[in-house]
Backbone as a ProteinNet text record, in pm:
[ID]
protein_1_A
[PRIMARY]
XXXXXXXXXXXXXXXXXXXXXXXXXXXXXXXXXXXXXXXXXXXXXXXXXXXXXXXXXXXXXXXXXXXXXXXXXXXXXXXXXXXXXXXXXXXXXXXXXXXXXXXXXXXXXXXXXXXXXXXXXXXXXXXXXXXXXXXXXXXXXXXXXXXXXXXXXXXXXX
[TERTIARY]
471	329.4	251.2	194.4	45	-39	-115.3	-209.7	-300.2	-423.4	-556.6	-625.1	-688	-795.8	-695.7	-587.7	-531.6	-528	-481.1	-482.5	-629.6	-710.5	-863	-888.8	-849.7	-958.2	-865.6	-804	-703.7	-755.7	-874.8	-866.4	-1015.4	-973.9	-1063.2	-1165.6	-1264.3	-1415.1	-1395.8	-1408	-1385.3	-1490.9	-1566.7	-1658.3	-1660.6	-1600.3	-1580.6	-1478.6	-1333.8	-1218.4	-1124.4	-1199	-1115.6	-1139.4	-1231.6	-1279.2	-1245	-1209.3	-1199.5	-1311.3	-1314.7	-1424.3	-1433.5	-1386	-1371.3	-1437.3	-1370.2	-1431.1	-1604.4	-1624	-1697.2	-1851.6	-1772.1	-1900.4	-1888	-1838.4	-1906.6	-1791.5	-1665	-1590	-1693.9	-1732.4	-1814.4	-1705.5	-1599.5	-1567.3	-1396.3	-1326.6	-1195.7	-1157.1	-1166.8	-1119.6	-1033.7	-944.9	-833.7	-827	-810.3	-818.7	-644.9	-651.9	-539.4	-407.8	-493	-428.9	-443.1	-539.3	-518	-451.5	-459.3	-438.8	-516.9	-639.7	-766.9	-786.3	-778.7	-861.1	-1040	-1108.4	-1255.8	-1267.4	-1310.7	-1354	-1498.7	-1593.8	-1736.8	-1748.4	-1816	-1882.4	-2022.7	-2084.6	-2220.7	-2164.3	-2294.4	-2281.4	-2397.1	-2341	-2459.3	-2554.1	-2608.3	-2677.3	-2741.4	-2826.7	-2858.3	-2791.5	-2705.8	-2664.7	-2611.1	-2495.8	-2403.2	-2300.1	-2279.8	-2186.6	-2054.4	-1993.2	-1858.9	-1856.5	-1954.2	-1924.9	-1857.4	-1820.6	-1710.7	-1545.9	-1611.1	-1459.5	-1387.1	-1444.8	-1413.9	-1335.2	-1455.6	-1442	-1237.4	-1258.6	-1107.4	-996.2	-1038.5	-967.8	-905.6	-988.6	-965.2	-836.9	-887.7	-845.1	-680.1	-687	-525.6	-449.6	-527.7	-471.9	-404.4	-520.6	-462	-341.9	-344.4	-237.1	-87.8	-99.4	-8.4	39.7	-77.8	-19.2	44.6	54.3	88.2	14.1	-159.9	-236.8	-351.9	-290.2	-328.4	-450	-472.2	-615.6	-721.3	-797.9	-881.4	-1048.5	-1163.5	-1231.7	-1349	-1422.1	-1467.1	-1623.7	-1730.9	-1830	-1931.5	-2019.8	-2138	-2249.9	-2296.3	-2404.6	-2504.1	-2623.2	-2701.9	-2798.3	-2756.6	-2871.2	-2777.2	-2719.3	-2858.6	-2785	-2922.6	-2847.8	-2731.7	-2653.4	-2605.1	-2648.1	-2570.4	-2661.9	-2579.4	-2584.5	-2492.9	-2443.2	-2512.5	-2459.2	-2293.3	-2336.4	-2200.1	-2065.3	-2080	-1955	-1934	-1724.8	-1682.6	-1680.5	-1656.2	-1665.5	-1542	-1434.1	-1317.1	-1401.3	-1394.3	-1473.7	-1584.9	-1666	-1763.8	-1661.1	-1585.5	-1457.4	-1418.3	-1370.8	-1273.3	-1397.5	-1507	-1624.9	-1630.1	-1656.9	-1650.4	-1588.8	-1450.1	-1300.6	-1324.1	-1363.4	-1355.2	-1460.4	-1560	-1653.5	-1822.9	-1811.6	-1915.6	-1989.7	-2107.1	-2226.2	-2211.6	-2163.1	-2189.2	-2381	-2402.7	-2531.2	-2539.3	-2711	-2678.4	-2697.8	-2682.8	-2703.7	-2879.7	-2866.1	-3038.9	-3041.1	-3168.4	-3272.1	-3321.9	-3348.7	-3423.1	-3509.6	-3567.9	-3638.4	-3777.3	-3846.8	-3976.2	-3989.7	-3871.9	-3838	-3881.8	-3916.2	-3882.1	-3802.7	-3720.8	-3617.9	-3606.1	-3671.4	-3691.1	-3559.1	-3510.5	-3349	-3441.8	-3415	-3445.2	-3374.1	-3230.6	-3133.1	-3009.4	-2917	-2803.6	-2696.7	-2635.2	-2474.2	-2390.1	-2356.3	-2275.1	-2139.6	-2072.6	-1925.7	-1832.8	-1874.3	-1760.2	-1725.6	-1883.5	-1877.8	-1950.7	-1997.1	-2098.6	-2222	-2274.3	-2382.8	-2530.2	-2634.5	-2766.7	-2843.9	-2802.9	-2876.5	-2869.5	-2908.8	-2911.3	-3038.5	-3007.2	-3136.8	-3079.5	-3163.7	-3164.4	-3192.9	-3099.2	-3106.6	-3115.8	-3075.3	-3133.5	-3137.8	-3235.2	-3237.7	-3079.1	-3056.7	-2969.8	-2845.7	-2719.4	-2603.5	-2500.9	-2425	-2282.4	-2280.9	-2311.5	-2352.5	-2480.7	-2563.2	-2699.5	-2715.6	-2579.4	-2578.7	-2596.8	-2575.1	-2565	-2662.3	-2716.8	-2820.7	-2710.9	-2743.9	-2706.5	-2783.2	-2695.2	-2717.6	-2659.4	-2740.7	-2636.4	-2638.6	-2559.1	-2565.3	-2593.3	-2696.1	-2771	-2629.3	-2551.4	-2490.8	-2366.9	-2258	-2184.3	-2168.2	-2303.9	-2313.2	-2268.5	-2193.5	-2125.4	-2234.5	-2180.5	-2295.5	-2196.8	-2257.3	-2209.5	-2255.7	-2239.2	-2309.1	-2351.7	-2465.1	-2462	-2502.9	-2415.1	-2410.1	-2579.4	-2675	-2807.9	-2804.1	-2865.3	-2871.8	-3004.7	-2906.3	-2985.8	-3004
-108.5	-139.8	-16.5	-41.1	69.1	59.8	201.6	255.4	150.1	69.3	-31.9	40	173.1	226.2	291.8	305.9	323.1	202.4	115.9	-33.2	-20.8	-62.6	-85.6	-15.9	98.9	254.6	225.8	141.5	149.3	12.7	-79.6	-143.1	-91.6	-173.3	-120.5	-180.2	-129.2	-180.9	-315.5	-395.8	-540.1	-521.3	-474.2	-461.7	-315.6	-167.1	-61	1.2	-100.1	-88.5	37.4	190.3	295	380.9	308.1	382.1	292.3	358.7	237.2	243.4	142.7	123.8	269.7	323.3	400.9	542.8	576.3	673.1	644.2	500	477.2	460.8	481.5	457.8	286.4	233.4	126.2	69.6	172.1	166.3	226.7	164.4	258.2	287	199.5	209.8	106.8	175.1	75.9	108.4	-1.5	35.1	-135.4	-44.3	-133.6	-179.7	-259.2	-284.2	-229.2	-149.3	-128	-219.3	-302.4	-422.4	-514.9	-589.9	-685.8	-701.2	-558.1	-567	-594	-657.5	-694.5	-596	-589.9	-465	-508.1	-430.2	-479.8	-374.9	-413.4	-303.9	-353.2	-221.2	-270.5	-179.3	-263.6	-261.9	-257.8	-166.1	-155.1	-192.4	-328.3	-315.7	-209.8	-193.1	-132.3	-159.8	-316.6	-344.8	-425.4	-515.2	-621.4	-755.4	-863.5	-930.6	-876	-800.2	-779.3	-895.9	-955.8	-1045.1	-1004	-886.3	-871.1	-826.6	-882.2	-837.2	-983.6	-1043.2	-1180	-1106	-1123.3	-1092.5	-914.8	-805.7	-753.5	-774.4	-852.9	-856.2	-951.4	-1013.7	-1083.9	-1022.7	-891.4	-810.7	-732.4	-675.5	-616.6	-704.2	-838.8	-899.2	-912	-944.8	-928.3	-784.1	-703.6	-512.9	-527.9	-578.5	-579.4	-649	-765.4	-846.7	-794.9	-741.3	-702.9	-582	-476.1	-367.6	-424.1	-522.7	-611	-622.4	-636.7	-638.9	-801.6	-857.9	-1029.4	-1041.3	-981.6	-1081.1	-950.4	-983.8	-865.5	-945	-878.5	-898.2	-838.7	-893.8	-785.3	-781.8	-724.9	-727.6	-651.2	-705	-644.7	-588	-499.4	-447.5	-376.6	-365.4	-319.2	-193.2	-144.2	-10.8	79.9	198.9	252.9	201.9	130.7	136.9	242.6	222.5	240.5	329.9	437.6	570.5	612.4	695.3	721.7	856.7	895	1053.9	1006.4	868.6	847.9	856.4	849.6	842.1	1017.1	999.3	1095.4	1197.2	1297.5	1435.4	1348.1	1285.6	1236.1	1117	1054.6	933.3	969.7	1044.9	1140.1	1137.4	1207.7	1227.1	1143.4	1039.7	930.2	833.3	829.2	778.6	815.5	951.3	1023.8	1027.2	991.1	1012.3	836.8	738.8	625.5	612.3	711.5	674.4	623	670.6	636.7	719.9	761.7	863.9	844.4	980.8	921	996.6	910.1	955.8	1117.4	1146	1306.7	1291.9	1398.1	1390	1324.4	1225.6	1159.1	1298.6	1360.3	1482.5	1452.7	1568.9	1590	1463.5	1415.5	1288.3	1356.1	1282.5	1330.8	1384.4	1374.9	1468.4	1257	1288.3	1205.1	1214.2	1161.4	1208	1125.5	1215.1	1167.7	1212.6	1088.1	1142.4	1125	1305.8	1335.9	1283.5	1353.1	1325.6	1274.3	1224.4	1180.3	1257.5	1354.5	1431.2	1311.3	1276.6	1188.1	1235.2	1104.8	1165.5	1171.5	1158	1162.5	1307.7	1313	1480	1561.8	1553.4	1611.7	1651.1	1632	1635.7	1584.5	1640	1587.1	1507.4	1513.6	1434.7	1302.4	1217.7	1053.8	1024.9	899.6	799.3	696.3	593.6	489.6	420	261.5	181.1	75.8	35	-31.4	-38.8	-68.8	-55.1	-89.2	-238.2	-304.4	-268.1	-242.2	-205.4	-322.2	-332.1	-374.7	-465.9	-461	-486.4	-409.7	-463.7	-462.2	-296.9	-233.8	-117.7	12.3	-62.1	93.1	37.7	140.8	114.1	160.5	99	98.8	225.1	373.3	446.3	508	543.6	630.1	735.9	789.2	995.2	982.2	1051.2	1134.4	1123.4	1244.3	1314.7	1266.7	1205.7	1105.7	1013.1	982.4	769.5	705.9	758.8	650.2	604.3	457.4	344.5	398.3	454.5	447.9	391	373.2	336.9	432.5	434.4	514.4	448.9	507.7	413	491.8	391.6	400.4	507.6	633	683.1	616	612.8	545.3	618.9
624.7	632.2	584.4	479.3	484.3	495.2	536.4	585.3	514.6	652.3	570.3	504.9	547.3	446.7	348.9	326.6	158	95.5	178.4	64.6	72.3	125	79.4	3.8	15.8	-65.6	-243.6	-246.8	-399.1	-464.2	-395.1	-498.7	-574.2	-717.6	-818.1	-861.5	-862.1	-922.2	-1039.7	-1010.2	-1171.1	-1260.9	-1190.6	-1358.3	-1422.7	-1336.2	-1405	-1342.7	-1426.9	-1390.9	-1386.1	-1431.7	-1413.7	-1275	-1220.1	-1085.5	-933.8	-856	-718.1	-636.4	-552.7	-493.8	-406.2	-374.1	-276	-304.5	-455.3	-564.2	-590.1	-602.9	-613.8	-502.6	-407.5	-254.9	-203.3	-245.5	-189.6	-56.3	-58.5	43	159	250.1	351.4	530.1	513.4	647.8	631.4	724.3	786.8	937.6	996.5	1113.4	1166.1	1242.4	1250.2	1407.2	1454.7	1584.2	1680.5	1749.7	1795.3	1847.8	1987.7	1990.9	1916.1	1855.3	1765.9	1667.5	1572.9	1450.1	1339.6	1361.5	1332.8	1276.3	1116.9	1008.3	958.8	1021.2	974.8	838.8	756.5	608.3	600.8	588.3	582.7	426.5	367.6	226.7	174.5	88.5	32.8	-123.3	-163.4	-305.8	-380.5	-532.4	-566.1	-603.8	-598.1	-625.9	-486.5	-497.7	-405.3	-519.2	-431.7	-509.9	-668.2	-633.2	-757.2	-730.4	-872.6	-910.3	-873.6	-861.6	-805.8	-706.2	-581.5	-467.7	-418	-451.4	-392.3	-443.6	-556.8	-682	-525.4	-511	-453.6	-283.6	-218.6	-112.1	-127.3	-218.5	-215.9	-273.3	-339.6	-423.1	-182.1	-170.6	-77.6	74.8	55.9	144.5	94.6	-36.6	-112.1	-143.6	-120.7	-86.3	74.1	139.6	260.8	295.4	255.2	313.4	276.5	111.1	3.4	143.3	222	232.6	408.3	466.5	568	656.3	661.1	691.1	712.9	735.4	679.5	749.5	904.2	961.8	934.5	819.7	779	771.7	822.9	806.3	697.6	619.8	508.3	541.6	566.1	632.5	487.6	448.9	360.8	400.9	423.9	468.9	380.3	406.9	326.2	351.6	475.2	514.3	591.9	513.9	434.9	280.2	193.8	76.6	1.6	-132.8	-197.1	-293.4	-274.6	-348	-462.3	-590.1	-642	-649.2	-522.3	-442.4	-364.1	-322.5	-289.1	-355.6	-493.2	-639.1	-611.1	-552	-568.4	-698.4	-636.3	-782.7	-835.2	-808.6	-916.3	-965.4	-885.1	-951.9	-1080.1	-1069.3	-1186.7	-1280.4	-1295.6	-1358.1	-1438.2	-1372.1	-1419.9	-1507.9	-1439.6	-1509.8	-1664.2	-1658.3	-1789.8	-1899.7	-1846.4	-1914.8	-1977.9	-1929.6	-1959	-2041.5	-2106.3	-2214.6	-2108.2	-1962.7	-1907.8	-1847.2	-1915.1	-1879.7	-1681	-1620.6	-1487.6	-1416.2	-1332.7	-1323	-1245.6	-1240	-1236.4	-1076.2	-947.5	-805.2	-823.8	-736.5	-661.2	-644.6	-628.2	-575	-442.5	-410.1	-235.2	-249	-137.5	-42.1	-118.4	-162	-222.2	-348.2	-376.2	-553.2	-631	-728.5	-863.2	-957.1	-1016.5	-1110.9	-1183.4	-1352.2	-1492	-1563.4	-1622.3	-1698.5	-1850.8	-1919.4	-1981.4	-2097.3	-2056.8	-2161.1	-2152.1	-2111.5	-2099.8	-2188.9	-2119.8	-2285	-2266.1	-2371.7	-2436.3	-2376.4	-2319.6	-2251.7	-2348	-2517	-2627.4	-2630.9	-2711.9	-2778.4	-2649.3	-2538	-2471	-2550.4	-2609.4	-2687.9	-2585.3	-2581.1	-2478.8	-2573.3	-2691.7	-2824.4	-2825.7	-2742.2	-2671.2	-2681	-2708.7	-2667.7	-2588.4	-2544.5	-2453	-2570.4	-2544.2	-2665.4	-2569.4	-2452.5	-2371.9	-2241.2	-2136.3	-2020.5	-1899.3	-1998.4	-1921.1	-1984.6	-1975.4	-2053.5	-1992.4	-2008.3	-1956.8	-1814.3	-1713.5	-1623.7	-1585.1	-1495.3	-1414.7	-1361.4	-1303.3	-1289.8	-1380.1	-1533.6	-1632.4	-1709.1	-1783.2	-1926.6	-2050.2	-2188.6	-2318.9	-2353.8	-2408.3	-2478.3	-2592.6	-2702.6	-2822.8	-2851.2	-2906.9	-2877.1	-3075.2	-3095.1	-3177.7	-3251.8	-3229.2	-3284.7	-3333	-3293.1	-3256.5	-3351.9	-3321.5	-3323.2	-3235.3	-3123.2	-3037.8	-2943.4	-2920.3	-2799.6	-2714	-2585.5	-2392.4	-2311.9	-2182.4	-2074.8	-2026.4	-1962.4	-1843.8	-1704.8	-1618.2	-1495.5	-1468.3	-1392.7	-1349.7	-1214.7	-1231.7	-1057.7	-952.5	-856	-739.1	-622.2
[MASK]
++++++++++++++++++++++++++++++++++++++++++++++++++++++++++++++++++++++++++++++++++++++++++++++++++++++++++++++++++++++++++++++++++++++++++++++++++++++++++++++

């Protein structure tokens, strides 16, 4: 049998399949019931109503069972929202490595934060534009690096 929060924490984002949820923040919790056995996993999407928060929640329930974990409960919650302070330094990483601008740290409570420039995760280059708001899914915008030519995502900071 393994560990629930390793099976939970291993499955992977379906719509930005080089990162896991876990890397990603939206793993928020596992706790396992001693006597029961009863695994509760509580979850933040990053959006309000993201399309793969079903596709996940069943991704998780089949980690679990796979890791011998069968009576699992998957719980969605929404406060405190979904930040993208939460995306591990690997996760940043693995973001990058996959051709995806990761966003820069949210700023202090009262700060505003204007993304000037986006470096291109090809060449690192800051020579980008925004080509469109919406990219790939609801979470990233469509951008192209100046320099390059290459189209990226960049995941949106929240």
């Amino acid at each position: 049998m393994t560990d629930a929060r390793t099976a939970a924490a291993s499955v992977v984002d379906p719509e930005i399949r080089v990162i896991t949820i876990d890397e990603l923040g939206i793993l928020r919790a596992v706790e396992e019931d001693p006597a029961s056995g009863r695994v509760t996993v509580t979850i933040t999407p990053t959006y309000t109503g993201c399309p793969a928060m079903d596709v996940i929640r069943a991704d998780i329930r089949s980690a679990l069972t796979a890791a011998g974990h069968p009576d699992a409960d998957v719980q969605t919650v929404y406060s405190p929202p979904w930040s993208t302070d939460w995306i591990s330094e690997g996760g940043r990483v693995k973001l990058a490595a996959a051709g995806i601008a990761p966003p820069a740290p949210v700023p202090a409570a009262g700060v505003v934060s204007l993304t000037l420039a986006v470096r291109c995760p090809q060449c690192g280059s800051p020579e980008t534009e925004q080509v469109s708001r919406f990219g790939s899914t609801a979470c990233k915008a469509l951008w192209r690096c100046r320099s390059c030519s290459e189209p990226f995502d960049h995941l949106k900071a929240l």
